[in-house]
């Protein structure tokens, strides 16, 4: 999702530093070079490169803040404090990010650093009065006033109108007309919970997985509660995939059990009527994942759905499923590590990269690299990776590349009020594909396959795009979810938030994949029989394809 983190975090050391070639003079290349220098603990060099990048792009004061972070990591507190002050003077506003960033950990007890944070917060609060004022970010209450409801709708409508990157969508659905249609709907809501359902329904009309409305924690816990199981649509049938409650297993609800009805409705009618209208999704496969997995059987915590099941042997039975709060659900679901590694028969390495939310996946991959490199072929499994930072993904891809590889070109809105007054068109602002350097210290040159599914999303799709474009190996499995971008977050009345997709990415050659998904070269999907027998057909197909190359 986010390709250009503003501040440095502490990275695992690499064996060698990266020397910046004369040809690599873009700010992207300088940022990547700075990150690589920091990985080698050459923080002075990293800071120098970030300041050099700022000299090329004075519109991005975050580059100066990044340089200050590297100086702090290098122990030069004076230069770090001076650099952060320069960043603030240049327009840097991220107070919370700076306070939390571990790059500045050594300065947190320094009164001068705290004074700079106070200055940052003051500037941020002033800026917020224009774009995200506290006046339209009231805390949760069971019943919002009508004025707050209308103001929240108006804020979301206007922010989408001026920031949502897919302008053709706004024209096609006539966003202003929808605003008028939804004004009486929000006025008619009888609670804050109803109000947020209406906002979610409006948001879903944009058909974008990176544009969402989320109620506050109070409502998410009570109105989006779930039974302790998960499901998935397989060959047009809804199957239980995981069960997190022994009591449910004792009733015969196990992986492979089919869901037939919910509260007397055929399961697909239930999902289409009760869930789909409120799900923001970029593709049909993304929508299926959201309504049959992420939000399936969700609802008020004090209401228990009556569900009819069918076992693998054909026996049907009906039971009531108790919902638990989202907090309780998340505690019951085992944590999925961001990185797992095992060696399959035939000396094929299977690496699951389950999240790019932080550096742990890349750090663990590099830590295990010698073991991975001893394999005859490599499967990289992204089927459960919902994204994070694509820079984490590119650190791993750099070990597979024989030469610097391209990431994604991108565009964003370039709104200029005077152009409207002059009746000029307003083309998007865009940047070409950045080039990411190889990791010369870690090189895997044997056959590779990448596994994808509809849950492969955002930064995991950025990984898939770059892998596909470099022609390094096969993508095997199902089309990805088809959504990436840099979301703009804003607060809403009643404790909720919204996010709006502001960036459109493509393949390096300009091919569009958002709204379609990245298509695997070898399409393989699990069958009902596979799920019921616990068989991983997709992984088997990838291994078979790799063995032909070994």
XYZ file of C-alpha atoms in Angstrom:
550
model
C 0.000 0.000 0.000
C 2.466 2.655 1.201
C 5.547 2.692 -0.974
C 7.466 5.555 0.616
C 7.635 5.456 4.442
C 8.570 8.860 5.799
C 10.735 7.871 8.750
C 13.265 5.099 9.137
C 12.697 2.104 11.340
C 15.438 -0.161 12.663
C 16.352 -2.667 9.948
C 18.305 -5.921 10.033
C 21.874 -5.369 8.846
C 22.794 -6.440 5.346
C 26.203 -7.867 4.523
C 27.102 -5.128 2.065
C 26.221 -1.504 1.431
C 24.649 -0.195 -1.724
C 26.647 2.296 -3.793
C 24.437 4.690 -5.707
C 25.228 4.670 -9.432
C 25.390 7.871 -11.430
C 22.300 6.830 -13.380
C 20.152 6.387 -10.275
C 19.320 10.007 -9.561
C 15.578 9.969 -8.876
C 14.223 10.615 -5.389
C 12.889 7.051 -5.398
C 16.365 5.684 -6.022
C 17.831 7.931 -3.351
C 15.244 6.778 -0.799
C 15.933 3.138 -1.602
C 19.677 3.750 -1.377
C 19.164 5.422 1.990
C 17.179 2.456 3.255
C 19.863 0.040 2.096
C 22.570 2.138 3.724
C 20.584 2.092 6.966
C 20.259 -1.682 6.734
C 24.048 -1.780 6.656
C 24.050 0.619 9.652
C 25.675 3.408 7.625
C 23.269 5.955 9.074
C 25.339 8.991 8.115
C 25.227 7.960 4.478
C 21.492 7.231 4.753
C 20.813 10.705 6.159
C 22.927 12.322 3.450
C 20.974 10.541 0.713
C 17.640 11.634 2.193
C 18.764 15.259 2.309
C 19.937 14.909 -1.280
C 16.488 13.593 -2.204
C 14.888 16.637 -0.568
C 17.066 18.915 -2.682
C 15.466 17.236 -5.709
C 11.920 17.438 -4.304
C 11.220 20.355 -1.959
C 7.537 19.411 -1.856
C 8.268 16.441 0.435
C 9.489 17.604 3.869
C 9.163 14.031 5.084
C 12.510 13.409 3.388
C 14.143 15.788 5.865
C 12.357 14.082 8.739
C 13.643 10.751 7.431
C 17.172 12.142 7.355
C 16.744 13.308 10.957
C 15.616 9.820 11.931
C 18.729 8.286 10.398
C 20.910 10.851 12.187
C 19.244 9.891 15.464
C 19.885 6.198 14.778
C 23.510 7.090 14.112
C 23.831 8.838 17.467
C 24.154 12.395 16.111
C 21.439 14.002 18.241
C 22.416 17.565 17.350
C 22.073 16.970 13.631
C 18.870 14.963 14.167
C 17.213 17.756 16.150
C 18.324 20.404 13.668
C 17.074 18.292 10.762
C 13.704 17.716 12.389
C 13.389 21.452 12.947
C 14.134 22.051 9.265
C 11.489 19.473 8.324
C 8.900 21.263 10.459
C 9.809 24.606 8.908
C 9.420 23.023 5.459
C 5.876 21.860 6.253
C 6.256 18.464 7.928
C 3.222 17.687 10.133
C 3.333 14.062 11.328
C 3.495 14.535 15.103
C 2.105 11.124 16.081
C 4.333 9.271 13.629
C 7.425 11.085 14.872
C 6.596 10.444 18.523
C 6.097 6.720 17.883
C 9.001 6.155 15.484
C 11.765 4.047 17.006
C 14.328 5.973 15.009
C 13.919 8.763 17.583
C 13.927 6.466 20.627
C 17.252 7.880 21.852
C 15.804 11.409 21.865
C 12.562 10.842 23.729
C 14.028 11.989 27.021
C 15.537 15.121 25.454
C 13.625 18.300 26.277
C 14.556 19.760 22.884
C 12.925 16.801 21.106
C 9.794 17.159 23.215
C 9.686 20.858 22.343
C 9.838 19.977 18.639
C 7.024 17.462 19.128
C 4.934 20.149 20.819
C 5.599 22.451 17.876
C 4.616 19.681 15.467
C 1.373 18.986 17.331
C 0.486 22.666 17.348
C 0.994 22.901 13.583
C -0.923 19.665 13.031
C -3.855 20.884 15.115
C -3.965 24.118 13.138
C -3.907 22.201 9.849
C -6.640 19.893 11.151
C -9.019 22.815 11.516
C -9.100 22.936 7.722
C -9.177 19.242 6.784
C -10.062 17.137 9.833
C -11.415 19.401 12.540
C -12.412 18.104 15.961
C -15.771 19.746 15.321
C -16.681 16.901 12.930
C -15.027 14.158 14.969
C -17.296 13.865 17.980
C -16.958 10.801 20.234
C -19.359 7.879 20.193
C -22.872 8.367 21.408
C -25.805 6.063 20.844
C -27.793 8.793 19.100
C -26.047 11.404 16.983
C -27.878 14.636 16.323
C -29.364 15.136 12.873
C -26.913 17.969 12.251
C -23.952 15.689 13.027
C -25.306 12.995 10.722
C -25.693 15.411 7.831
C -22.301 16.974 8.524
C -20.621 13.551 8.541
C -22.253 12.561 5.269
C -21.259 15.908 3.745
C -17.672 15.548 4.895
C -17.357 12.063 3.400
C -19.049 13.148 0.154
C -16.781 16.186 -0.294
C -13.558 14.365 0.606
C -14.377 11.636 -1.902
C -15.256 14.187 -4.550
C -11.872 15.891 -4.338
C -9.553 13.040 -3.329
C -10.863 9.726 -4.720
C -8.424 8.867 -7.499
C -10.875 7.089 -9.815
C -12.652 10.134 -11.187
C -14.405 8.197 -13.957
C -16.216 6.205 -11.281
C -17.505 9.410 -9.664
C -18.822 10.556 -13.012
C -20.409 7.213 -13.854
C -22.338 6.949 -10.581
C -23.099 10.706 -10.423
C -21.668 11.275 -6.954
C -23.632 14.488 -6.381
C -26.906 12.736 -7.173
C -26.052 9.991 -4.685
C -25.344 12.624 -2.062
C -28.852 14.004 -2.484
C -30.319 10.495 -2.370
C -28.566 9.696 0.891
C -29.444 12.908 2.748
C -32.968 11.701 3.658
C -31.597 8.228 4.392
C -29.177 9.495 7.041
C -31.816 11.786 8.513
C -34.158 8.821 8.876
C -31.696 6.698 10.848
C -32.741 6.081 14.446
C -29.313 5.405 15.949
C -25.620 5.891 15.337
C -25.422 2.198 14.401
C -28.037 2.652 11.662
C -26.294 5.820 10.505
C -23.007 4.013 9.930
C -24.724 1.259 7.972
C -26.094 3.914 5.624
C -22.644 5.499 5.213
C -21.142 2.066 4.516
C -23.825 1.423 1.914
C -22.998 4.711 0.166
C -19.269 3.970 0.299
C -19.817 0.529 -1.255
C -21.206 2.244 -4.362
C -17.640 3.350 -5.157
C -16.558 -0.289 -5.577
C -13.088 0.206 -4.160
C -11.492 -1.960 -1.485
C -9.256 0.866 -0.242
C -12.192 3.222 0.286
C -14.163 2.321 3.384
C -16.279 3.594 6.254
C -15.650 2.058 9.672
C -17.795 2.626 12.768
C -15.988 3.369 16.020
C -14.736 0.609 18.308
C -17.924 0.621 20.374
C -20.066 -0.236 17.355
C -17.579 -2.582 15.711
C -17.527 -4.683 18.848
C -21.284 -4.861 19.277
C -22.722 -4.688 15.745
C -20.009 -6.610 13.873
C -19.724 -9.511 16.302
C -19.072 -12.997 14.862
C -19.344 -16.679 15.760
C -16.045 -18.418 16.419
C -15.548 -19.828 12.924
C -14.579 -18.694 9.450
C -15.951 -19.688 6.050
C -15.099 -19.400 2.382
C -16.882 -19.736 -0.961
C -15.617 -22.835 -2.778
C -17.069 -23.941 -6.123
C -20.152 -21.859 -5.400
C -20.711 -23.452 -1.986
C -20.051 -21.894 1.418
C -17.770 -24.108 3.482
C -16.497 -23.773 7.011
C -12.714 -23.390 6.800
C -11.658 -22.924 10.429
C -13.357 -23.421 13.813
C -12.042 -21.682 16.938
C -14.447 -23.099 19.532
C -14.309 -26.757 20.711
C -18.019 -26.557 21.550
C -18.799 -25.927 17.875
C -16.590 -28.820 16.823
C -18.451 -31.050 19.253
C -21.651 -30.198 17.372
C -20.114 -31.451 14.139
C -19.094 -28.051 12.762
C -15.649 -28.812 11.341
C -13.663 -27.656 8.294
C -15.477 -28.761 5.166
C -18.974 -28.531 6.681
C -21.275 -26.702 4.275
C -23.481 -23.767 5.273
C -26.916 -24.069 3.648
C -29.118 -21.449 5.312
C -28.879 -18.500 7.680
C -32.017 -17.542 9.606
C -34.149 -19.467 7.132
C -32.628 -17.837 4.033
C -30.523 -19.751 1.499
C -26.965 -18.785 2.294
C -26.301 -16.875 -0.933
C -29.526 -14.900 -0.579
C -28.505 -14.050 2.979
C -25.042 -12.856 1.900
C -26.391 -10.856 -1.047
C -29.127 -9.188 1.002
C -27.522 -8.709 4.402
C -23.809 -8.271 3.691
C -23.052 -7.295 0.086
C -24.710 -3.837 0.155
C -22.273 -2.684 2.850
C -19.060 -4.246 1.520
C -16.570 -2.022 -0.292
C -14.829 -4.229 -2.839
C -12.804 -3.673 -6.012
C -13.575 -6.920 -7.843
C -16.095 -9.777 -7.769
C -13.512 -12.017 -6.097
C -12.814 -9.313 -3.512
C -16.538 -9.012 -2.783
C -16.871 -12.781 -2.380
C -14.018 -12.839 0.105
C -15.540 -10.012 2.107
C -19.076 -11.375 2.341
C -18.316 -15.083 2.667
C -15.226 -14.793 4.874
C -14.514 -11.443 6.527
C -18.056 -10.385 7.453
C -19.881 -13.710 7.164
C -22.422 -14.289 9.975
C -21.517 -10.960 11.565
C -24.115 -8.832 13.313
C -25.302 -7.670 16.751
C -23.571 -9.470 19.605
C -26.873 -10.127 21.388
C -28.509 -11.785 18.355
C -27.646 -15.416 17.543
C -28.148 -16.517 13.921
C -29.836 -19.843 13.249
C -27.676 -21.741 10.746
C -28.366 -24.911 8.785
C -25.344 -27.087 7.929
C -24.569 -30.161 5.850
C -21.703 -32.490 6.701
C -19.322 -34.002 4.163
C -21.280 -37.239 4.571
C -24.520 -35.482 3.571
C -26.203 -35.198 6.976
C -27.996 -31.891 7.629
C -28.510 -30.252 10.987
C -29.437 -26.844 12.370
C -28.074 -24.931 15.328
C -27.893 -21.463 16.819
C -24.450 -19.825 16.738
C -23.480 -17.478 19.539
C -21.695 -14.349 18.394
C -18.799 -12.855 20.351
C -17.393 -9.346 20.231
C -14.637 -8.639 17.740
C -12.176 -8.314 20.622
C -13.128 -11.778 21.858
C -13.023 -13.176 18.312
C -9.535 -11.787 17.707
C -8.308 -13.250 20.997
C -9.697 -16.678 20.084
C -8.134 -16.748 16.606
C -4.504 -17.935 16.718
C -1.973 -15.362 15.580
C -0.690 -15.934 12.071
C 3.060 -15.288 11.964
C 4.166 -12.949 9.175
C 6.734 -15.519 8.010
C 6.845 -19.316 8.037
C 9.280 -21.635 6.291
C 9.395 -25.371 5.715
C 11.084 -27.693 3.253
C 8.764 -29.875 1.183
C 9.652 -33.249 -0.392
C 11.969 -32.792 -3.349
C 13.870 -30.043 -1.489
C 11.312 -27.370 -2.387
C 11.230 -24.450 0.058
C 7.759 -23.227 1.029
C 7.824 -19.694 2.426
C 4.545 -18.137 3.559
C 4.645 -14.345 3.711
C 1.417 -13.589 5.555
C 1.823 -9.868 6.185
C 3.876 -6.881 5.095
C 2.514 -4.804 7.973
C 5.996 -4.351 9.405
C 9.552 -5.496 8.691
C 9.231 -8.892 10.375
C 8.517 -10.860 7.187
C 11.523 -9.422 5.343
C 13.775 -9.665 8.395
C 12.839 -13.314 8.949
C 13.262 -14.142 5.250
C 16.778 -12.710 5.210
C 17.631 -14.377 8.520
C 16.622 -17.756 7.046
C 18.102 -17.031 3.636
C 20.963 -19.527 3.828
C 18.493 -22.347 4.524
C 16.157 -21.138 1.788
C 19.069 -20.854 -0.644
C 19.914 -24.536 -0.090
C 16.592 -25.566 -1.666
C 16.171 -26.679 -5.265
C 13.146 -24.414 -5.842
C 11.094 -21.887 -3.908
C 7.352 -21.355 -3.389
C 6.393 -17.943 -1.983
C 2.876 -18.117 -0.572
C 0.948 -14.822 -0.528
C -2.538 -16.319 -0.309
C -3.167 -14.909 3.174
C -1.263 -11.637 2.816
C -3.549 -8.606 3.057
C -0.772 -6.069 2.523
C 1.101 -3.424 4.492
C 4.185 -1.640 3.164
C 5.351 -2.599 -0.291
C 8.909 -1.650 0.689
C 8.894 -4.757 2.895
C 7.811 -6.798 -0.122
C 10.517 -5.310 -2.335
C 13.258 -6.216 0.156
C 12.356 -9.862 -0.447
C 11.975 -9.468 -4.207
C 15.468 -7.945 -4.311
C 16.868 -11.391 -3.471
C 15.176 -12.928 -6.521
C 16.222 -10.288 -9.045
C 19.337 -10.544 -11.193
C 19.152 -6.835 -12.008
C 17.331 -3.788 -10.606
C 13.613 -4.222 -11.098
C 10.725 -1.851 -11.653
C 7.896 -1.363 -9.210
C 4.640 0.409 -10.138
C 4.021 3.757 -11.810
C 1.354 5.717 -9.971
C -0.995 8.670 -10.321
C -2.958 10.899 -7.984
C -5.402 13.774 -8.408
C -3.912 17.175 -9.218
C -6.744 19.547 -8.364
C -6.140 23.205 -9.308
C -9.042 25.562 -8.601
C -7.918 28.138 -11.157
C -8.020 25.480 -13.859
C -11.704 24.965 -13.107
C -12.277 28.703 -13.346
C -10.491 28.718 -16.711
C -12.386 25.582 -17.784
C -9.165 23.665 -18.268
C -8.896 19.929 -17.840
C -6.914 18.714 -14.836
C -4.717 15.728 -15.717
C -3.498 13.582 -12.861
C -0.038 13.989 -11.406
C 1.966 10.836 -11.917
C 5.387 9.336 -11.406
C 6.999 6.564 -13.456
C 7.886 3.184 -12.039
C 10.637 3.345 -9.457
C 13.628 1.041 -9.778
C 14.559 -1.142 -6.815
C 18.148 -2.420 -6.536
C 19.116 -6.060 -6.190
C 20.305 -7.429 -2.870
C 23.773 -8.467 -3.960
C 24.435 -10.194 -0.631
C 21.405 -12.482 -0.943
C 20.738 -13.972 -4.362
C 18.326 -16.818 -5.091
C 18.615 -17.857 -8.750
C 16.662 -21.152 -8.735
C 13.052 -21.650 -9.933
C 10.385 -19.679 -8.046
C 6.581 -19.725 -7.949
C 4.261 -17.301 -6.164
C 0.853 -18.394 -4.837
C -2.051 -15.925 -4.887
C -5.748 -15.837 -3.975
C -8.461 -13.227 -3.574
C -7.103 -12.453 -0.082
C -3.788 -11.410 -1.681
C -4.180 -7.661 -1.411
C -2.584 -4.242 -1.555
C 1.190 -4.431 -0.890
C 1.081 -8.187 -1.536
C -0.274 -7.324 -4.979
C 2.529 -4.792 -5.433
C 4.882 -7.715 -4.811
C 3.001 -9.839 -7.350
C 3.027 -7.099 -9.992
C 6.792 -6.603 -9.738
C 7.410 -10.368 -9.687
C 5.194 -10.857 -12.745
C 6.779 -7.961 -14.623
C 10.321 -9.196 -14.037
C 9.387 -12.598 -15.496
C 11.060 -14.375 -12.621
C 8.629 -17.282 -12.368
C 5.038 -18.504 -12.314
C 2.141 -17.028 -10.401
C -0.088 -19.941 -9.389
C -3.549 -20.003 -7.861
C -6.461 -17.581 -8.124
C -6.695 -13.892 -9.160
C -5.748 -11.427 -6.434
C -8.220 -9.054 -4.798
C -7.431 -6.250 -7.242
C -6.930 -3.240 -4.993
C -4.062 -1.057 -3.862
C -3.503 2.614 -3.226
C -2.576 5.137 -0.557
C -5.671 5.730 1.595
C -6.430 9.128 3.093
C -7.928 8.700 6.575
C -10.467 11.083 8.087
C -12.531 11.142 11.248
C -16.327 11.153 11.305
C -18.925 12.120 13.922
C -19.710 9.378 16.421
C -16.192 7.977 16.708
C -15.913 6.405 13.256
C -13.397 6.872 10.482
C -13.304 6.681 6.713
C -10.500 6.142 4.270
C -10.320 7.154 0.612
C -8.061 5.714 -2.084
C -5.855 8.525 -3.418
C -3.354 6.655 -5.607
C -3.746 4.505 -8.723
C -1.029 1.968 -9.522
C -0.403 -0.036 -12.700
C 2.051 -2.552 -14.078
C 5.399 -0.963 -15.059
C 4.233 -1.008 -18.700
C 0.981 0.784 -17.820
C -1.360 -2.225 -17.789
C -4.204 -1.813 -15.317
C -4.824 -4.466 -12.696
C -6.752 -2.577 -10.006
C -10.392 -3.551 -10.434
C -9.351 -6.785 -12.162
C -6.824 -8.563 -9.983
C -3.461 -9.979 -10.971
C -4.108 -13.055 -13.064
C -2.046 -16.166 -12.346
C -0.252 -17.844 -15.221
C -1.388 -21.195 -13.823
C -4.957 -20.931 -12.525
C -5.762 -23.438 -9.801
C -8.550 -23.184 -7.229
C -9.387 -25.472 -4.296
C -12.392 -27.754 -4.726
C -14.986 -28.782 -2.175
C -13.344 -32.200 -1.970
C -9.944 -30.565 -1.383
C -11.278 -28.588 1.580
C -13.064 -31.563 3.069
C -9.943 -33.736 2.768
C -7.521 -31.010 3.880
C -5.685 -31.068 0.572
C -3.775 -28.037 -0.770
C -4.203 -28.417 -4.529
C -2.751 -24.993 -5.293
C 0.505 -25.713 -3.507
C 0.662 -29.154 -5.141
C 0.265 -27.606 -8.598
C 3.021 -25.083 -7.933
C 5.424 -27.748 -6.700
C 4.681 -29.933 -9.742
C 5.378 -27.006 -12.074
C 8.643 -26.218 -10.282
C 9.859 -29.812 -10.413
C 9.708 -29.640 -14.198
C 12.214 -26.771 -14.013
C 14.620 -28.311 -11.508
